[in-house]
Coordinates of C-alpha atoms in Angstrom, one line a residue:
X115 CA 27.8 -0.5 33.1
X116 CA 26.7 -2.9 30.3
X117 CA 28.4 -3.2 27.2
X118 CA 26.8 -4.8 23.9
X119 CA 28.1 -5.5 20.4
X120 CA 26.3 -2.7 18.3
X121 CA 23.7 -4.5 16.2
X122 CA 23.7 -4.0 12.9
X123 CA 21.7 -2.5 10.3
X124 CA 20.0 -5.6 8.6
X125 CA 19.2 -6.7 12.1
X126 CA 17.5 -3.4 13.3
X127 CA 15.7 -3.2 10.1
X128 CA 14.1 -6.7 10.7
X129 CA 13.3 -5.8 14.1
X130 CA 11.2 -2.8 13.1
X131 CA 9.5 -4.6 10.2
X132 CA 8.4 -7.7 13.3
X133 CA 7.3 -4.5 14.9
X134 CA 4.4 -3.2 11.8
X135 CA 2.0 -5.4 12.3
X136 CA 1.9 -4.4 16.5
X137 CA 1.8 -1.0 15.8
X138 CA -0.5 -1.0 13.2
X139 CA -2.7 -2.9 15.1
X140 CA -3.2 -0.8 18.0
X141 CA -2.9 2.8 16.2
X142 CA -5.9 3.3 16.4
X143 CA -6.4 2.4 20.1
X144 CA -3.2 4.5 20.8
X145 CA -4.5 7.4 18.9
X146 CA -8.2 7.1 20.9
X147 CA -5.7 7.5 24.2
X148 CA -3.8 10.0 22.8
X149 CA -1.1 8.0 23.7
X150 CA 0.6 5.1 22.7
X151 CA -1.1 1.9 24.3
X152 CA 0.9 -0.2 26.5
X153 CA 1.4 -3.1 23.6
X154 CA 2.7 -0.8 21.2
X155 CA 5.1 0.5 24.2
X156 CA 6.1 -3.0 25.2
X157 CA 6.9 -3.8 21.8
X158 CA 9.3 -0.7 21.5
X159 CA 10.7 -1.7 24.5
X160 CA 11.4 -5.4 23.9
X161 CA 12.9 -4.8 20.8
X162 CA 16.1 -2.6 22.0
X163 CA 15.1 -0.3 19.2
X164 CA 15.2 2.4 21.6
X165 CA 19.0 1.5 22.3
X166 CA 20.1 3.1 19.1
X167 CA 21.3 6.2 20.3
X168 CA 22.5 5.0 23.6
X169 CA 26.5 5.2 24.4
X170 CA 27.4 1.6 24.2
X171 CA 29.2 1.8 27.3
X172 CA 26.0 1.9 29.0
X173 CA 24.5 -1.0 27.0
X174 CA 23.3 1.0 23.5
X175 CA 24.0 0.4 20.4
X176 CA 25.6 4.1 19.1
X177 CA 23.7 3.1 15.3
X178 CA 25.0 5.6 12.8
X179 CA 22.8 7.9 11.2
X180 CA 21.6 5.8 8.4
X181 CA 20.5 2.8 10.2
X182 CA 18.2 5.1 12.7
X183 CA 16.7 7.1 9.7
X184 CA 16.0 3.7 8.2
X185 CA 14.2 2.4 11.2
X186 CA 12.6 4.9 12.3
X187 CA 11.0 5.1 8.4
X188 CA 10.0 1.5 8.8
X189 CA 8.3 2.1 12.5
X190 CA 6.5 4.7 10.4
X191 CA 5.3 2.2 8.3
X192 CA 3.4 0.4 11.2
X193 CA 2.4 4.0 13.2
X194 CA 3.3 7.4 12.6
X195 CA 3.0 8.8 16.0
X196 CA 5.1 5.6 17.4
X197 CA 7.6 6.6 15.5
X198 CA 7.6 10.2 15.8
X199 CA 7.6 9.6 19.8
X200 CA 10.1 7.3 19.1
X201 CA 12.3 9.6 17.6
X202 CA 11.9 11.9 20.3
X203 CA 13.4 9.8 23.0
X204 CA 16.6 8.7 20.3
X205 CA 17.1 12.4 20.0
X206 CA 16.9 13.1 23.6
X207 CA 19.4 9.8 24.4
X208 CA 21.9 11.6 22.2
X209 CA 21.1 14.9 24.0
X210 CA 21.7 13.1 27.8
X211 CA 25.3 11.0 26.1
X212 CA 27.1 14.9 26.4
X213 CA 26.7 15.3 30.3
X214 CA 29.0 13.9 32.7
X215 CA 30.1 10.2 33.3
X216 CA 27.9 10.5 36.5
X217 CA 24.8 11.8 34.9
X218 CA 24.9 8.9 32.1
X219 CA 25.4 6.5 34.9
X220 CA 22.2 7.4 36.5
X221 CA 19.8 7.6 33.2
X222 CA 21.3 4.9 31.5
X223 CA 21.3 2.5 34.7
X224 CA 18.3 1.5 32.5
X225 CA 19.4 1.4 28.7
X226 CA 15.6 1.0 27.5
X227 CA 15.2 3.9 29.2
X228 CA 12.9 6.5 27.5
X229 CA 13.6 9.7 27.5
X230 CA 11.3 13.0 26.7
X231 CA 12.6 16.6 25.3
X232 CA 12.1 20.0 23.8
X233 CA 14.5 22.3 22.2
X234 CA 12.8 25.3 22.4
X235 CA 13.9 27.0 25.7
X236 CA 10.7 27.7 27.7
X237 CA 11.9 27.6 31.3
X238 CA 14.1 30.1 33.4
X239 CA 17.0 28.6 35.4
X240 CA 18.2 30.9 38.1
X241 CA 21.3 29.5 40.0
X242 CA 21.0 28.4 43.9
X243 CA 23.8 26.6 46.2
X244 CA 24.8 23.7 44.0
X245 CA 22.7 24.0 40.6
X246 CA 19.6 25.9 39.3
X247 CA 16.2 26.1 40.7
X248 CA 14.1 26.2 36.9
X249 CA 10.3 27.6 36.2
X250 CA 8.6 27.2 32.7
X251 CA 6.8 25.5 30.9
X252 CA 7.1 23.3 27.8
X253 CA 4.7 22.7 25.4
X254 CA 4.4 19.7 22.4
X255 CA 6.8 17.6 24.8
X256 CA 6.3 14.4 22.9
X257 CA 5.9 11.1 25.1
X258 CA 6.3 12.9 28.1
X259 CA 4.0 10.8 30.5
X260 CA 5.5 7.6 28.8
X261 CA 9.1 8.9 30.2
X262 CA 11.5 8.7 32.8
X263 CA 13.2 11.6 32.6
X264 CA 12.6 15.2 30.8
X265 CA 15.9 17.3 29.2
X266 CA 14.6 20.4 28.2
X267 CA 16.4 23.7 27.0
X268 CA 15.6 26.7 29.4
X269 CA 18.0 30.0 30.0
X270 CA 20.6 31.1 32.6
X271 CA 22.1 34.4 33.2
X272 CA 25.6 35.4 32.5
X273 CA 27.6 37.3 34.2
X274 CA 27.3 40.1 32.0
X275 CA 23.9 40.3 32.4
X276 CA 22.6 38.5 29.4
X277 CA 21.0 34.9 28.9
X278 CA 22.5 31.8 27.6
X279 CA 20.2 28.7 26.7
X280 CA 20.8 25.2 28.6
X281 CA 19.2 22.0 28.8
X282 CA 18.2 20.8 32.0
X283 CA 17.7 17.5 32.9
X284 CA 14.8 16.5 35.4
X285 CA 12.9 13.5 36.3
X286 CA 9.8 13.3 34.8
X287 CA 8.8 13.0 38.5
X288 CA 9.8 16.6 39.0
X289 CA 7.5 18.2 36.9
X290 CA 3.7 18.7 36.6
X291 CA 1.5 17.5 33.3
X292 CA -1.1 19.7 31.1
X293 CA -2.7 17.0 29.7
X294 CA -4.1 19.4 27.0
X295 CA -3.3 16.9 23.7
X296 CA -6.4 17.1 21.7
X297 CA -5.3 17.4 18.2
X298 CA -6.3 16.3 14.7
X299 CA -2.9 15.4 14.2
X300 CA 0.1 12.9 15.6
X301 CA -2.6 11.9 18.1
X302 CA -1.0 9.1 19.9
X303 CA 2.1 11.1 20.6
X304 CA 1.1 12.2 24.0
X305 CA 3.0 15.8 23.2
X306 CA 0.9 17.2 26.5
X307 CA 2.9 20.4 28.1
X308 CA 4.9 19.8 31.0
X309 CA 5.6 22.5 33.7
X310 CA 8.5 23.2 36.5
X311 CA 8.0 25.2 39.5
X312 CA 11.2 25.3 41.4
X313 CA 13.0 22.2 40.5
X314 CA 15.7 22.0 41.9
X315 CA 18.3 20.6 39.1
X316 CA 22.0 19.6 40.1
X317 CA 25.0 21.6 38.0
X318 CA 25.8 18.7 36.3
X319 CA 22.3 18.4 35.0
X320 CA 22.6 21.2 33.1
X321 CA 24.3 21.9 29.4
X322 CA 25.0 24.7 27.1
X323 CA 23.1 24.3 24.4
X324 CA 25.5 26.5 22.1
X325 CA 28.5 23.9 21.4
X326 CA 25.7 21.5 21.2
X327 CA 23.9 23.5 18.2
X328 CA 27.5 24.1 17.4
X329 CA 29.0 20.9 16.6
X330 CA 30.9 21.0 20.0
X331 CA 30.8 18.2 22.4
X332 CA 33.6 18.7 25.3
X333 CA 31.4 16.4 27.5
X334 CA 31.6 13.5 25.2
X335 CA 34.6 11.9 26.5
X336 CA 35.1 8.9 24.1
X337 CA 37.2 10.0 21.0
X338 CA 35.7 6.7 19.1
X339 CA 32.2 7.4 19.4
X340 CA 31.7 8.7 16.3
X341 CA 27.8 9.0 17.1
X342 CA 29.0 12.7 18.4
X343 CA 30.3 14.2 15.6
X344 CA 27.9 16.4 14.2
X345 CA 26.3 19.1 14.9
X346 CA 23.1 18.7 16.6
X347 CA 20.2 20.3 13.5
X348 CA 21.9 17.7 10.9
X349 CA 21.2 15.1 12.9
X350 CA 17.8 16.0 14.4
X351 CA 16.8 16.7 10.6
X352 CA 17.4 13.2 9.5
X353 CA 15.8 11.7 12.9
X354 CA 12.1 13.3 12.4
X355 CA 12.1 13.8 8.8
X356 CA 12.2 9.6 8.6
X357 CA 8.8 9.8 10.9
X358 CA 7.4 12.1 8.0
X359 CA 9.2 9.5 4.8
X360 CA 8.2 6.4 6.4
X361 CA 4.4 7.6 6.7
X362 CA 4.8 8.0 2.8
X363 CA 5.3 5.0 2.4
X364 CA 2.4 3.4 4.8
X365 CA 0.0 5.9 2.7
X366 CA 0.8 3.4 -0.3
X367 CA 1.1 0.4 1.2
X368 CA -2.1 1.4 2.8
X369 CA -3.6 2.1 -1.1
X370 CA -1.9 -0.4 -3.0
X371 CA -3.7 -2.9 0.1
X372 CA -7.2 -1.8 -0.7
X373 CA -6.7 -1.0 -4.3
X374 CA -7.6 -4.5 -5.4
X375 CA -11.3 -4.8 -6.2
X376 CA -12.1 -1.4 -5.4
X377 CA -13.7 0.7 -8.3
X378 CA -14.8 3.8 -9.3
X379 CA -18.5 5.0 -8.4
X380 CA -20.5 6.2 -11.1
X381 CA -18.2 5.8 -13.9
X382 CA -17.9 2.4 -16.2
X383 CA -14.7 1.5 -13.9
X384 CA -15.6 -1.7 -12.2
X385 CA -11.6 -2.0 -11.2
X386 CA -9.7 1.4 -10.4
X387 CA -6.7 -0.1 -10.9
X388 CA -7.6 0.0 -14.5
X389 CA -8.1 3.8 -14.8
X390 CA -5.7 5.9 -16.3
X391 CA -6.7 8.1 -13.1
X392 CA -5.1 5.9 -11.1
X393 CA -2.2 5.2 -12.6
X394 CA -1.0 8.9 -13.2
X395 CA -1.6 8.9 -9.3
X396 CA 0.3 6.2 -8.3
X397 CA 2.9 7.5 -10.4
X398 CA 3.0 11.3 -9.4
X399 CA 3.0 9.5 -5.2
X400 CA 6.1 7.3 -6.4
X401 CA 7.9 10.3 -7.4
X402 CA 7.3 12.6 -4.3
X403 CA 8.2 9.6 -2.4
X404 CA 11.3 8.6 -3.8
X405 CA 12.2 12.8 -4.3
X406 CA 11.9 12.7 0.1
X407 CA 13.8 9.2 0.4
X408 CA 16.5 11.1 -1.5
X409 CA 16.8 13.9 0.7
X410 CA 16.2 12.5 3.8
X411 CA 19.4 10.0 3.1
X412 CA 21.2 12.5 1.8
X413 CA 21.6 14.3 5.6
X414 CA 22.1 10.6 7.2
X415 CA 25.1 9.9 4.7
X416 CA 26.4 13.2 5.0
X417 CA 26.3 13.4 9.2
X418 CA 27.7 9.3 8.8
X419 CA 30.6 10.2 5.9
X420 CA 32.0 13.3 8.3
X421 CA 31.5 11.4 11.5
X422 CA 34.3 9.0 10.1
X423 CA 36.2 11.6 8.1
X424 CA 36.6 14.1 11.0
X425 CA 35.6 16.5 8.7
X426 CA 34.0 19.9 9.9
X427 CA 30.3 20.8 8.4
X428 CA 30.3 24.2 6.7
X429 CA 27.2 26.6 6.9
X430 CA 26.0 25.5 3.5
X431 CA 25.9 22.2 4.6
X432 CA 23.9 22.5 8.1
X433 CA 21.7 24.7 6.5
X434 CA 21.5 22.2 3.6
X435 CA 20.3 19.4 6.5
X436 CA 16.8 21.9 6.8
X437 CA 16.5 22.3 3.4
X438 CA 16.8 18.3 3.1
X439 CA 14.0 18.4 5.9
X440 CA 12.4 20.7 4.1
X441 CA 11.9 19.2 1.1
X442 CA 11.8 15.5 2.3
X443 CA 8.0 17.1 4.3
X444 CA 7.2 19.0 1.2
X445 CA 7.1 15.9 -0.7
X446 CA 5.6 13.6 1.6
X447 CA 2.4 15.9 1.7
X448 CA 1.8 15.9 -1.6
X449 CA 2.5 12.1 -2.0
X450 CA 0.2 11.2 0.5
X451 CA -2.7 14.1 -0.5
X452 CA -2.5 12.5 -4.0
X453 CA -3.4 9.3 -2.7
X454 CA -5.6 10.3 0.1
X455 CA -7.6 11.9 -2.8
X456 CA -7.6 8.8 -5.0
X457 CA -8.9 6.6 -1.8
X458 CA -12.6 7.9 -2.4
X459 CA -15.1 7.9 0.3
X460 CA -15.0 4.8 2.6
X461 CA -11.3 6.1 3.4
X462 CA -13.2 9.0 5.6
X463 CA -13.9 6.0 8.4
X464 CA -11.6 6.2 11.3
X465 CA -10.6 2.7 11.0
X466 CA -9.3 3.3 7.2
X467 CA -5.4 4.1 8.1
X468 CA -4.6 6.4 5.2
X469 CA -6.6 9.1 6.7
X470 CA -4.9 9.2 9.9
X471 CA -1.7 9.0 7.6
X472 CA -3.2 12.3 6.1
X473 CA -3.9 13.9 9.4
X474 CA -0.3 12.8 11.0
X475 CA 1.3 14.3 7.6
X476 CA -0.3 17.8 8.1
X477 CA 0.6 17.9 11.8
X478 CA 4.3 17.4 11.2
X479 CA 4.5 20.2 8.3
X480 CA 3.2 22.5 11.0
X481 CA 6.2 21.6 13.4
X482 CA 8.8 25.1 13.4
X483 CA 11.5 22.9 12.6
X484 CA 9.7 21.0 10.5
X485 CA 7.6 24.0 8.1
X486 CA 9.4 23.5 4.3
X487 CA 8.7 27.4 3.9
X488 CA 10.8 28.0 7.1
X489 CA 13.6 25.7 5.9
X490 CA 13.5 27.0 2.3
X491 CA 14.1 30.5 3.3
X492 CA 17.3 29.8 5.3
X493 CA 18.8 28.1 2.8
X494 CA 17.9 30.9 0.7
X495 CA 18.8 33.6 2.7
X496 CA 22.3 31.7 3.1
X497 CA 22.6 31.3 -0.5
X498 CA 21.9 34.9 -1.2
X499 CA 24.9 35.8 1.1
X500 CA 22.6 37.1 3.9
X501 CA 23.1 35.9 7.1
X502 CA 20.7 33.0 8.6
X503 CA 18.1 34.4 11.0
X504 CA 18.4 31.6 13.4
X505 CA 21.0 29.7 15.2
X506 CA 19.2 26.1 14.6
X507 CA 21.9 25.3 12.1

């Protein structure tokens, strides 16, 4: 086993800004592969930004929550669907940290290792002489073909007849690939649908998702790792809403780039910049996007501030975490539709970035996690004293 000196934030951050200019060189390649190109995966790679959720005893970097929301915001920057697949194999790191010594050994002989998953169980796992033999199928498994190894939630019977969900870990190896990815959204994420037919997966492969949800890590053997200490919506929350903030952002860096010397066709403005138009716009973008900034850090502090305190999260506040993710999606939309709309009609070519930006945008308020109306209920539901209607908390 490996172990580093955790990097810190101002270093990370520098190493996803050297990153932009890769990624947003070959977007558009990765996108026409559906599938991030081999560059923009090198790149990832090289840099040990996939380290950050990684137990350090194995050679990662155990980044608290602020520092990954922030990078992961800046990959955005360069590539939307590098840093959404990006965020998938951090979350699914953290996911493999809570199994056994033995099981971490093995993935994280590799600490660059990439690792694919989905939370939504869609697999049964019937038990056999030393583990489970699983069938399913998962769908929108982000970056699959681009991994090593697959955790994916699937259920188990109980003894009292009923079903409990589990993730089960399996090398990629193991399973077969739908490569049905053609979208008009997150192209380059490679979210094909993956499929098991009697994989064999070991006992200690396999974790109850319930403590997990829960806030409850009994596998997680190291009192100090503080990366642990949450439960798991809080901190999935602030790891894929910073995909959807930091593609905010590269819709204006992408407008403010081409704004100079554009105009306005068929009106007296020889300079948009000089139209009132256009500076109502920029203004009402700068808002949304500094209203989602605000709520996206809000979640990182709060799952960084309790991970040190030791303090427990209370139902308001996990269900606060989707309303954060929520509203942080909400607001990106409309930042980016404002100045998608104000990019006129050369911003319809596939090589003009803002309108993949716009496409990427839409695809992530679609995700069920993702969905503001889905978030805002719960927390309204909650607030009215009802209970909540799921247990993704």
């Amino acid at each position: 086993m490996e172990t580093v000196t955790m990097l810190s934030r101002t270093e990370l951050l520098r190493r996803a800004a050297e990153l932009g200019p890769v990624l947003r060189s070959n977007s558009q390649a990765s996108e026409q592969r559906r599938q991030l190109n081999a560059e923009t995966l090198e790149a990832l790679g090289g840099s040990g930004l996939l380290r950050m959720r990684v137990p350090r005893s194995h050679g990662g970097y155990e980044s608290d929550m602020r520092t990954v929301s922030e990078v992961l915001a800046e990959l955005a920057r360069g590539d939307g669907s590098a840093a959404w697949t990006a965020s998938v194999w951090m979350i699914s790191s953290w996911m493999v940290g809570l199994f056994p010594e033995s099981v971490r050994d093995e993935v994280f002989a590799d600490p660059d290792v990439r690792i694919s998953g989905i939370l939504s169980p869609g697999a049964m796992a019937a038990p056999a002489d030393g583990g489970y033999l699983v069938n399913g199928k998962w769908s929108f498994n982000t970056g699959a073909q681009q991994s090593t190894w697959n955790v994916n939630a699937a259920v188990r019977p109980t003894p009292d007849g009923q079903h409990e969900p589990v993730m089960v870990l399996m090398p990629m190896s193991d399973l077969k690939v739908i490569d049905d990815w053609h979208t008009s959204g997150m192209c380059a994420s490679g979210s094909v649908t993956t499929v098991a037919e009697n994989v064999f997966v070991p006992a200690e492969r396999v974790l109850p998702i319930g403590p997990v949800i829960g806030g409850a890590h009994p596998g997680q053997q190291n009192p100090d790792a503080t990366m642990w200490r949450a439960p798991f919506m809080p901190i999935a929350c602030a790891t894929v809403g910073a995909a959807a903030y930091g593609l905010a952002v590269a819709a204006r860096d992408a407008f403010m780039e081409r704004l100079p010397g554009a105009k306005i066709t068929y009106t007296d403005y020889t300079e948009q910049s000089a139209a009132p138009l256009t500076h109502l716009q920029l203004a009402q973008a700068e808002i949304a996007i500094a209203e989602a900034e605000f709520h996206l850090l809000r979640t990182a502090d709060l799952i960084d501030t309790k991970a040190s305190s030791g303090e427990q999260w209370s139902l308001e506040e996990r269900a606060r975490a989707r309303l954060d993710l929520g509203a942080v999606c909400l607001r990106v939309k409309e930042a980016v539709d404002v100045l998608a709309s104000a990019s006129g009609g050369s911003s319809l070519y596939s090589s003009a970035p803002i309108q993949r930006i716009e496409r990427d945008i839409k695809a992530l308020n679609l995700h069920a996690i993702m969905h503001p109306d889905t978030n805002f209920e719960l927390y309204g539901r909650l607030a009215c004293g009802l209970p909540a209607n799921t247990q993704y908390l």
